[in-house]
Amino acid sequence: VEDFVLAPGSRSGPLAHALAEAGSRNPPLGAPRVNLHVRVDERSAAFLALGIARGRAIAGSARAVGLVTTSGTAVGNLMPAVMEAHHSGVPIVLLTADRPGELRGVGANQTTDQVGLFDRFVRWSSDVSAPLDDEAAGRASRLAARAVSEAIGSPSRDDMTGVPGPVHLNVEFRDPLGPDGGSWPDVARVDPTPSGSLYVVPPWSVGEIPALKSADRGIVIAGDGAGDAARIVAEVHSWPLLAEPTSGARVGPTCIPDYARFLTSAAGRDLAQQVQQVVVIGRPTLSRSVQTLIANASSLLVAGHGARWREAPLHATRVLHRVPQSWLTSDAPPAPQWLDAWRRAAPRAAPRDGWNSRSVAAEFVASLDSSGIGVIGSSGAIRAVDRVAPAWTSESAPLLLANRGVSGIDGTVSTAIGVALGAGAPVSALLGDLTFLHDIGGLLVGPLERRPDVRIVVLNDGGGTIFGDLEHATGPAEHVERVFTTPHGAALGDLCAGYGVPHLVARSTPELGAALRRPRRGIDVVEAVLAGTQFG
């Protein structure tokens, strides 16, 4: 573990003092060198840790990330990020400080029941008692080794404990909590179980792996985290590929852009009814029309369905932990007629006329080159990108990420900043206004902390307009506006100024394009103000 995120507090003081030394420019003799990131708010800190872990994986140096908090409500604030890490398979080691046993249940300040707080959302947890004066050395090293091993997973395990995810060490500390001024001990290294790539889950199946027949009228659905295997399966069988923006598979001649809109058309519904084989790779969650296609599948094969592979559709013919090698080759020369029918009938891209969410998303996507990293908010923003993103070539495809484990809008600013820190590369983010406001505190990066290059594009349409496309829109207009759209009336520029973050407003496609072409230096915000927005 090389990266630690720390939120300040007294009970966690022993860990804070140690991390301050290890994370300093000149750590004392014997101290490991770590990257320390300090944040005031625990919820933002937790999503920062999640983003750093994802960024490290992008950079090819995947590791678990440590997250340190004090006791009490500080621990409860970690839950949203822990849930996301659990469902998306991101390794985080939670180190929550606690009172010793004799101070629990007696009314001690800032004390609650932290043991087992995260329940099924962590791979493993342990309540770590404070050491005794005559205790032999070595317990901390063994605990650390197991915690990291459980967090990064193991390819030899065939149950949920083999999948990467968060772990929880609830650590008791007795007074005194200040620095001890002593030397760093010579600690014997205890290596965690090697696991290879953190985000490749182990193979699992019951019985024979089903074969794919190119002669069948098949279709490949690539959800979040599907990877390039989805593209290969589609291409070797000449099957249409419906790939979400964060699938890592929206590439090549079989990819059908703007598939969600096409599936609601008469031509799309007609072709969908002819599908004989549905192959789902990754975790698709964006489109109801795709969910309908999956629900109606008479033959459904699911592979690599995210960290929670047991959540695959109940009617699936077979669920596999990852795409088997046999799917990557064809049993016979594929016939192109089926794919050609989809390509002729499907639109190439969603219309981008005017100044709206789609045109903002199109400019954002166009600003990313093949080496670009984009983080997208899990609400209207990612659906707008899904509508306008093209089928890239393998040379031009950017890397797009989103928190799709639970698809929440919380913590996205901090996630984007964490990805930039972990990857050591600039990041662009596209967020809706409510997503941005939900984690506005993520902009609080203290003057002593590293400030990566992150450009946040805020699609400000005055509230939760995504509900206008759902059944809730049929209610009385004044009720829908108050309890679903929830207009906020916030002056985003003033909020950014309070955090010392540069802010620029764009009110047209040319203005937005010019803003996105500016060099990135530190964190800045570009607010795309759509018609009818009250402030901006």
mmCIF file of N, CA and C in Angstrom, residues 196 203 460 488 501:
data_model
loop_
_atom_site.group_PDB
_atom_site.id
_atom_site.type_symbol
_atom_site.label_atom_id
_atom_site.label_comp_id
_atom_site.label_asym_id
_atom_site.label_seq_id
_atom_site.Cartn_x
_atom_site.Cartn_y
_atom_site.Cartn_z
ATOM 1 N N GLY A 196 -2.039 -11.172 -9.185
ATOM 2 C CA GLY A 196 -2.040 -10.715 -10.569
ATOM 3 C C GLY A 196 -2.800 -9.407 -10.681
ATOM 4 N N PRO A 203 -11.542 -17.425 -12.983
ATOM 5 C CA PRO A 203 -12.502 -18.171 -13.806
ATOM 6 C C PRO A 203 -13.419 -18.991 -12.916
ATOM 7 N N ASN A 460 -25.046 22.264 -16.556
ATOM 8 C CA ASN A 460 -25.995 22.922 -15.659
ATOM 9 C C ASN A 460 -27.314 23.178 -16.386
ATOM 10 N N HIS A 488 -32.009 24.095 -7.978
ATOM 11 C CA HIS A 488 -31.172 24.490 -6.841
ATOM 12 C C HIS A 488 -30.899 25.986 -6.785
ATOM 13 N N VAL A 501 -11.122 27.815 -6.893
ATOM 14 C CA VAL A 501 -11.042 27.046 -8.129
ATOM 15 C C VAL A 501 -11.477 27.926 -9.299
#
